[in-house]
Amino acid sequence: MDRLNAEHRRILDRANASVAAGAERAASDPSRPIYHLTSPAYWINDPNGPVHHDGEYHLFFQHNPFASEWGNMCWGHVVSEDLVRWEHLPIALAPNPGSYDKDGAFSGCCVIHDGVPTILYTGVFPECQCIATSDDRLRSWTKHPANPVIPTPPRGDLEGFRDPFCWRDGESWYMALGSGIRGSGGCVLLYRSTDLREWVYLGPLLQGTTGVMECPNFFPLGDRWLLCVSPFAQVIYVTGDFSDHRFQPETEWLPMDLGRREDFYAPNSMLDSQGRRILWGWAQVGPPGACWRGALTLPRVLSLRDDRRLGIEPLPELARLRGRHERWEGVLLARDEPVVLPPELSETVEIRAEFELQGAREVGLVLGGSSGGRGQRTVAYDHEAGRLSVAERSGSFGLLPGEDHLQLRIFLDRSIVEIYANGRVALTAGLDHPGVEEGSPLREGDRRVTLFSRGGAARASTVDVWEMTSIWEAGSA
Ligand code: FRU
């Protein structure tokens, strides 16, 4: 083993020991999610390099193994057989002092080239693109002697040169890189290679008016291509046509999630074994002072619907996490007369509610709050305004002509909530931001759910509540 990689192993040992030492404190924190991905301890940000290989799903994430704040960027690592239950593995990559990644191993992807699992990531600073390979089923990683494989940006007027996202087409690998043109706006750079080592710059894939476009994801969906970027603001996507290395957007930019940048950022995606496009984002949740911070959103299945809209749904197999169940049917909601349901299950639940709007202007659910408002959260659909909201976040969403039902799926996991509406909109919210009270609204002794209808009557045809169980395989919390 060369000197750099021998040193890398020693650095990883120290990082893993630090995380192990913090794990008990992190696990005992009552606001820590149990069915969202977190690290055993300390900070995480972007999901990185999801990949399916040899019967296993691997997912990595930006990780500080030493503190609950951003820094010392490493690649944390989890593995799963079904995308539902996960196990933590040792940290995959750490920065090597004095080398091309001395200031961090930033975001990237993982691909299988000629049978060899290969991570592509950004070394900093200055930003450059690097690779690492594994010969033991992705358990350990060797930084390549040819690093950095792309040492400098292709032109002098760029700000930001990071977060490789790669895909294969025939004999070629393509790479989309996040960047921006100084004084002009965000852009995504396109490269090509046959061996992941020698890269040729093909030009900008797209230029925009946003800030630097971090963490580009670019992939076919149905008969279109979708480009998703994180421009230091809400994550946005556009769909269009890709041919001759040119991307022609055909839609406006739309939000990938209606939450704020802090709630959903830097998503990353992969194809699963059934050819579904699965996406995870980073939610900056966790109370100040805790021994953990940050979670990944639930795996979401993206599709292009027949009406050309984006379909966004939680992975159906998440139903395996369901435990005890309660159900109500045909709940009539007279105007401005809320109905209290008494689910006593848990603070980690999935709630699925189907509403027929009848004359209602607004319908929704209040989570918790029997003690007079502390920690109470309202999930509301305002039909008149065309908005979906929770916990001071809201975004555009309206029933389409012909859609006579509103279906809300609410995944509440202590300090994070994700809401999916009619299979085509997602809204994520952290529940512990400064100024907002911490933790799950469904605390013990305060677990009621209140259905309401304003401005007219409505009917909740079904309301299901499931207790949700942990994603962690025994011994890996
Ligand atoms: C996005 C991001 C990426 C970068 C990483 C560093 O959140 O800024 O552009 O690679 O985080 O942790």
Short mmCIF file of C-alpha atoms in Angstrom, two decimals, residues 35 298 314 348-353 355 364-367 378-380 390 407-413 416-421 449 464 466 468:
data_model
loop_
_atom_site.label_atom_id
_atom_site.label_comp_id
_atom_site.label_asym_id
_atom_site.label_seq_id
_atom_site.Cartn_x
_atom_site.Cartn_y
_atom_site.Cartn_z
CA TYR A 35 -36.62 5.56 10.41
CA LEU A 298 -36.91 8.79 2.88
CA PRO A 314 -42.18 7.30 -1.00
CA THR A 348 -42.94 7.86 14.93
CA VAL A 349 -45.85 7.28 12.57
CA GLU A 350 -47.09 7.23 9.03
CA ILE A 351 -50.52 8.81 8.62
CA ARG A 352 -52.46 8.38 5.39
CA ALA A 353 -55.56 10.51 5.05
CA PHE A 355 -60.20 13.72 1.85
CA GLY A 364 -55.99 19.19 7.04
CA LEU A 365 -54.77 17.67 10.26
CA VAL A 366 -53.36 19.05 13.46
CA LEU A 367 -50.72 16.77 14.97
CA THR A 378 -50.78 21.77 11.30
CA VAL A 379 -50.70 20.08 7.91
CA ALA A 380 -53.05 21.99 5.64
CA VAL A 390 -46.74 22.50 7.47
CA GLN A 407 -54.38 11.97 -0.49
CA LEU A 408 -51.90 13.04 2.16
CA ARG A 409 -49.18 10.72 3.39
CA ILE A 410 -47.45 12.11 6.44
CA PHE A 411 -44.23 10.57 7.73
CA LEU A 412 -43.49 11.91 11.17
CA ASP A 413 -40.23 10.78 12.72
CA ILE A 416 -38.57 15.54 10.81
CA VAL A 417 -41.81 15.34 8.88
CA GLU A 418 -42.31 14.51 5.20
CA ILE A 419 -45.63 15.04 3.45
CA TYR A 420 -46.53 13.55 0.09
CA ALA A 421 -49.65 14.79 -1.70
CA VAL A 449 -54.68 14.04 15.68
CA ASP A 464 -54.81 5.25 8.63
CA TRP A 466 -49.29 3.17 11.51
CA MET A 468 -43.25 3.12 12.25
#
